């Protein structure tokens, strides 16, 4: 059997403030194989975001092991985690996180500045154009975020996340700020990407 893309073993995340300890994540075990489409659901305050931060290598577990594509990332230093985020993980956030003074195309190109190996400017532009085409926004490439609807801004964020063909795409409440119809369209887009 192939090794899992994600393998969590007894993951805990405890935040300490003075004498108070908050157990955000308690003993989570999880296996996700490549190509699976998974949703993490729970009540507000149940630890979903804390777990997503661990999965995205933005935070480390207090204890337990996390293997991403066979690599134990639980104890890696900040530089190693940054390299893994750059090469293996794409992020789509609830708030889009677009730079307001740059075009959709430039927002999508941004992760390539840090890509290893480095890409030429023409390669960056071509990849960003393909990513915008994939999410149905090729005709909006020169528009600033303020000139795009919420759904279009989220599509730019999705294109940016897909740009370097990550093994893992994490979306933290990607439709929370959108109207129902747009939310359904974006979930359909995620399904097509996964397919």
GROMACS .gro file of C-alpha atoms in nm:
model
  195
    1UNK     CA    1   0.000   0.000   0.000
    2UNK     CA    2   0.124   0.354  -0.079
    3UNK     CA    3   0.232   0.570   0.209
    4UNK     CA    4  -0.031   0.825   0.315
    5UNK     CA    5  -0.001   1.191   0.223
    6UNK     CA    6  -0.091   1.289   0.581
    7UNK     CA    7  -0.034   1.073   0.885
    8UNK     CA    8  -0.101   1.213   1.233
    9UNK     CA    9  -0.028   1.006   1.541
   10UNK     CA   10  -0.151   1.129   1.881
   11UNK     CA   11  -0.121   1.497   1.789
   12UNK     CA   12  -0.169   1.743   2.075
   13UNK     CA   13  -0.148   2.121   2.070
   14UNK     CA   14  -0.147   2.297   2.405
   15UNK     CA   15  -0.127   2.674   2.438
   16UNK     CA   16   0.008   2.803   2.769
   17UNK     CA   17  -0.059   3.153   2.902
   18UNK     CA   18   0.067   3.208   3.255
   19UNK     CA   19  -0.089   2.936   3.468
   20UNK     CA   20  -0.356   2.853   3.213
   21UNK     CA   21  -0.322   2.572   2.959
   22UNK     CA   22  -0.563   2.542   2.669
   23UNK     CA   23  -0.576   2.201   2.498
   24UNK     CA   24  -0.670   2.304   2.145
   25UNK     CA   25  -0.601   1.962   1.991
   26UNK     CA   26  -0.615   1.639   2.193
   27UNK     CA   27  -0.474   1.313   2.065
   28UNK     CA   28  -0.577   1.338   1.700
   29UNK     CA   29  -0.499   1.043   1.474
   30UNK     CA   30  -0.560   1.090   1.103
   31UNK     CA   31  -0.461   0.931   0.775
   32UNK     CA   32  -0.528   1.099   0.442
   33UNK     CA   33  -0.418   0.937   0.118
   34UNK     CA   34  -0.317   1.128  -0.192
   35UNK     CA   35  -0.621   1.235  -0.393
   36UNK     CA   36  -0.864   1.225  -0.101
   37UNK     CA   37  -1.103   1.515  -0.048
   38UNK     CA   38  -1.146   1.566   0.327
   39UNK     CA   39  -1.342   1.815   0.540
   40UNK     CA   40  -1.260   1.889   0.902
   41UNK     CA   41  -1.576   1.996   1.078
   42UNK     CA   42  -1.667   2.092   1.432
   43UNK     CA   43  -1.809   2.361   1.653
   44UNK     CA   44  -1.641   2.697   1.696
   45UNK     CA   45  -1.349   2.659   1.935
   46UNK     CA   46  -1.312   2.285   1.874
   47UNK     CA   47  -0.953   2.313   1.743
   48UNK     CA   48  -1.012   2.306   1.367
   49UNK     CA   49  -0.790   2.606   1.294
   50UNK     CA   50  -0.520   2.483   1.531
   51UNK     CA   51  -0.520   2.148   1.351
   52UNK     CA   52  -0.515   2.319   1.009
   53UNK     CA   53  -0.213   2.524   1.120
   54UNK     CA   54  -0.032   2.204   1.213
   55UNK     CA   55  -0.131   2.035   0.885
   56UNK     CA   56  -0.005   2.339   0.694
   57UNK     CA   57   0.327   2.342   0.882
   58UNK     CA   58   0.244   2.689   1.016
   59UNK     CA   59   0.260   2.555   1.373
   60UNK     CA   60   0.413   2.255   1.545
   61UNK     CA   61   0.233   2.005   1.765
   62UNK     CA   62   0.311   2.009   2.136
   63UNK     CA   63   0.350   1.633   2.110
   64UNK     CA   64   0.278   1.354   1.866
   65UNK     CA   65   0.409   1.294   1.516
   66UNK     CA   66   0.305   1.437   1.182
   67UNK     CA   67   0.430   1.280   0.862
   68UNK     CA   68   0.368   1.461   0.535
   69UNK     CA   69   0.438   1.237   0.235
   70UNK     CA   70   0.655   1.020   0.459
   71UNK     CA   71   0.858   1.308   0.606
   72UNK     CA   72   0.831   1.359   0.983
   73UNK     CA   73   0.770   1.734   0.997
   74UNK     CA   74   0.691   1.741   1.372
   75UNK     CA   75   1.032   1.860   1.481
   76UNK     CA   76   1.168   2.041   1.177
   77UNK     CA   77   1.314   2.389   1.218
   78UNK     CA   78   1.154   2.702   1.071
   79UNK     CA   79   1.359   2.701   0.750
   80UNK     CA   80   1.278   2.337   0.676
   81UNK     CA   81   0.909   2.399   0.742
   82UNK     CA   82   0.913   2.702   0.511
   83UNK     CA   83   1.068   2.491   0.234
   84UNK     CA   84   0.798   2.226   0.277
   85UNK     CA   85   0.521   2.490   0.270
   86UNK     CA   86   0.670   2.634  -0.048
   87UNK     CA   87   0.705   2.302  -0.232
   88UNK     CA   88   0.425   2.081  -0.102
   89UNK     CA   89   0.137   2.287   0.042
   90UNK     CA   90  -0.108   2.533  -0.112
   91UNK     CA   91  -0.322   2.754   0.112
   92UNK     CA   92  -0.664   2.908   0.050
   93UNK     CA   93  -0.776   3.132   0.335
   94UNK     CA   94  -1.118   3.266   0.428
   95UNK     CA   95  -1.000   3.627   0.388
   96UNK     CA   96  -0.841   3.578   0.040
   97UNK     CA   97  -0.512   3.748   0.149
   98UNK     CA   98  -0.461   3.929  -0.180
   99UNK     CA   99  -0.234   4.233  -0.212
  100UNK     CA  100  -0.464   4.523  -0.293
  101UNK     CA  101  -0.228   4.721  -0.518
  102UNK     CA  102  -0.133   4.432  -0.746
  103UNK     CA  103  -0.328   4.270  -1.026
  104UNK     CA  104  -0.481   3.925  -1.013
  105UNK     CA  105  -0.192   3.801  -1.229
  106UNK     CA  106   0.069   3.950  -0.994
  107UNK     CA  107  -0.107   3.807  -0.689
  108UNK     CA  108  -0.094   3.463  -0.845
  109UNK     CA  109   0.273   3.504  -0.938
  110UNK     CA  110   0.375   3.588  -0.581
  111UNK     CA  111   0.462   3.232  -0.457
  112UNK     CA  112   0.700   3.187  -0.749
  113UNK     CA  113   0.931   3.454  -0.610
  114UNK     CA  114   1.026   3.198  -0.345
  115UNK     CA  115   1.016   2.890  -0.569
  116UNK     CA  116   1.309   2.651  -0.577
  117UNK     CA  117   1.444   2.610  -0.837
  118UNK     CA  118   1.390   2.971  -0.947
  119UNK     CA  119   1.169   3.038  -1.246
  120UNK     CA  120   1.225   3.300  -1.515
  121UNK     CA  121   0.984   3.593  -1.534
  122UNK     CA  122   0.833   3.451  -1.855
  123UNK     CA  123   0.782   3.110  -1.685
  124UNK     CA  124   0.617   3.284  -1.389
  125UNK     CA  125   0.379   3.478  -1.615
  126UNK     CA  126   0.291   3.170  -1.819
  127UNK     CA  127   0.218   2.958  -1.511
  128UNK     CA  128   0.010   3.233  -1.351
  129UNK     CA  129  -0.190   3.276  -1.673
  130UNK     CA  130  -0.259   2.899  -1.685
  131UNK     CA  131  -0.367   2.899  -1.320
  132UNK     CA  132  -0.607   3.191  -1.379
  133UNK     CA  133  -0.741   3.007  -1.686
  134UNK     CA  134  -0.797   2.696  -1.472
  135UNK     CA  135  -1.019   2.893  -1.230
  136UNK     CA  136  -1.203   3.078  -1.508
  137UNK     CA  137  -1.042   3.421  -1.463
  138UNK     CA  138  -0.810   3.458  -1.762
  139UNK     CA  139  -1.008   3.765  -1.872
  140UNK     CA  140  -0.962   3.935  -1.530
  141UNK     CA  141  -0.584   3.896  -1.499
  142UNK     CA  142  -0.509   4.271  -1.506
  143UNK     CA  143  -0.778   4.367  -1.254
  144UNK     CA  144  -0.699   4.474  -0.898
  145UNK     CA  145  -0.870   4.286  -0.611
  146UNK     CA  146  -1.106   4.583  -0.551
  147UNK     CA  147  -1.227   4.541  -0.910
  148UNK     CA  148  -1.322   4.176  -0.850
  149UNK     CA  149  -1.620   4.023  -0.674
  150UNK     CA  150  -1.566   3.819  -0.357
  151UNK     CA  151  -1.598   3.497  -0.555
  152UNK     CA  152  -1.348   3.618  -0.814
  153UNK     CA  153  -1.102   3.719  -0.540
  154UNK     CA  154  -1.132   3.372  -0.391
  155UNK     CA  155  -1.067   3.220  -0.735
  156UNK     CA  156  -0.747   3.427  -0.756
  157UNK     CA  157  -0.648   3.290  -0.415
  158UNK     CA  158  -0.719   2.935  -0.539
  159UNK     CA  159  -0.511   2.994  -0.854
  160UNK     CA  160  -0.224   3.119  -0.636
  161UNK     CA  161  -0.252   2.811  -0.413
  162UNK     CA  162  -0.243   2.574  -0.712
  163UNK     CA  163   0.044   2.745  -0.889
  164UNK     CA  164   0.329   2.519  -0.779
  165UNK     CA  165   0.121   2.198  -0.800
  166UNK     CA  166   0.121   2.125  -0.426
  167UNK     CA  167   0.068   1.773  -0.296
  168UNK     CA  168  -0.167   1.918  -0.033
  169UNK     CA  169  -0.422   2.197  -0.078
  170UNK     CA  170  -0.561   2.336   0.249
  171UNK     CA  171  -0.867   2.558   0.247
  172UNK     CA  172  -0.971   2.721   0.576
  173UNK     CA  173  -1.341   2.809   0.544
  174UNK     CA  174  -1.290   2.923   0.183
  175UNK     CA  175  -1.658   3.005   0.127
  176UNK     CA  176  -1.743   3.171   0.461
  177UNK     CA  177  -1.740   3.527   0.321
  178UNK     CA  178  -1.931   3.443   0.004
  179UNK     CA  179  -2.297   3.426  -0.097
  180UNK     CA  180  -2.451   3.079  -0.125
  181UNK     CA  181  -2.448   3.057  -0.506
  182UNK     CA  182  -2.082   3.157  -0.524
  183UNK     CA  183  -2.000   2.913  -0.242
  184UNK     CA  184  -2.157   2.627  -0.439
  185UNK     CA  185  -1.961   2.728  -0.751
  186UNK     CA  186  -1.634   2.733  -0.555
  187UNK     CA  187  -1.701   2.392  -0.402
  188UNK     CA  188  -1.766   2.262  -0.754
  189UNK     CA  189  -1.431   2.414  -0.858
  190UNK     CA  190  -1.254   2.239  -0.568
  191UNK     CA  191  -1.415   1.910  -0.673
  192UNK     CA  192  -1.298   1.955  -1.035
  193UNK     CA  193  -0.947   2.037  -0.915
  194UNK     CA  194  -0.947   1.727  -0.696
  195UNK     CA  195  -1.077   1.511  -0.983
   0.00000   0.00000   0.00000
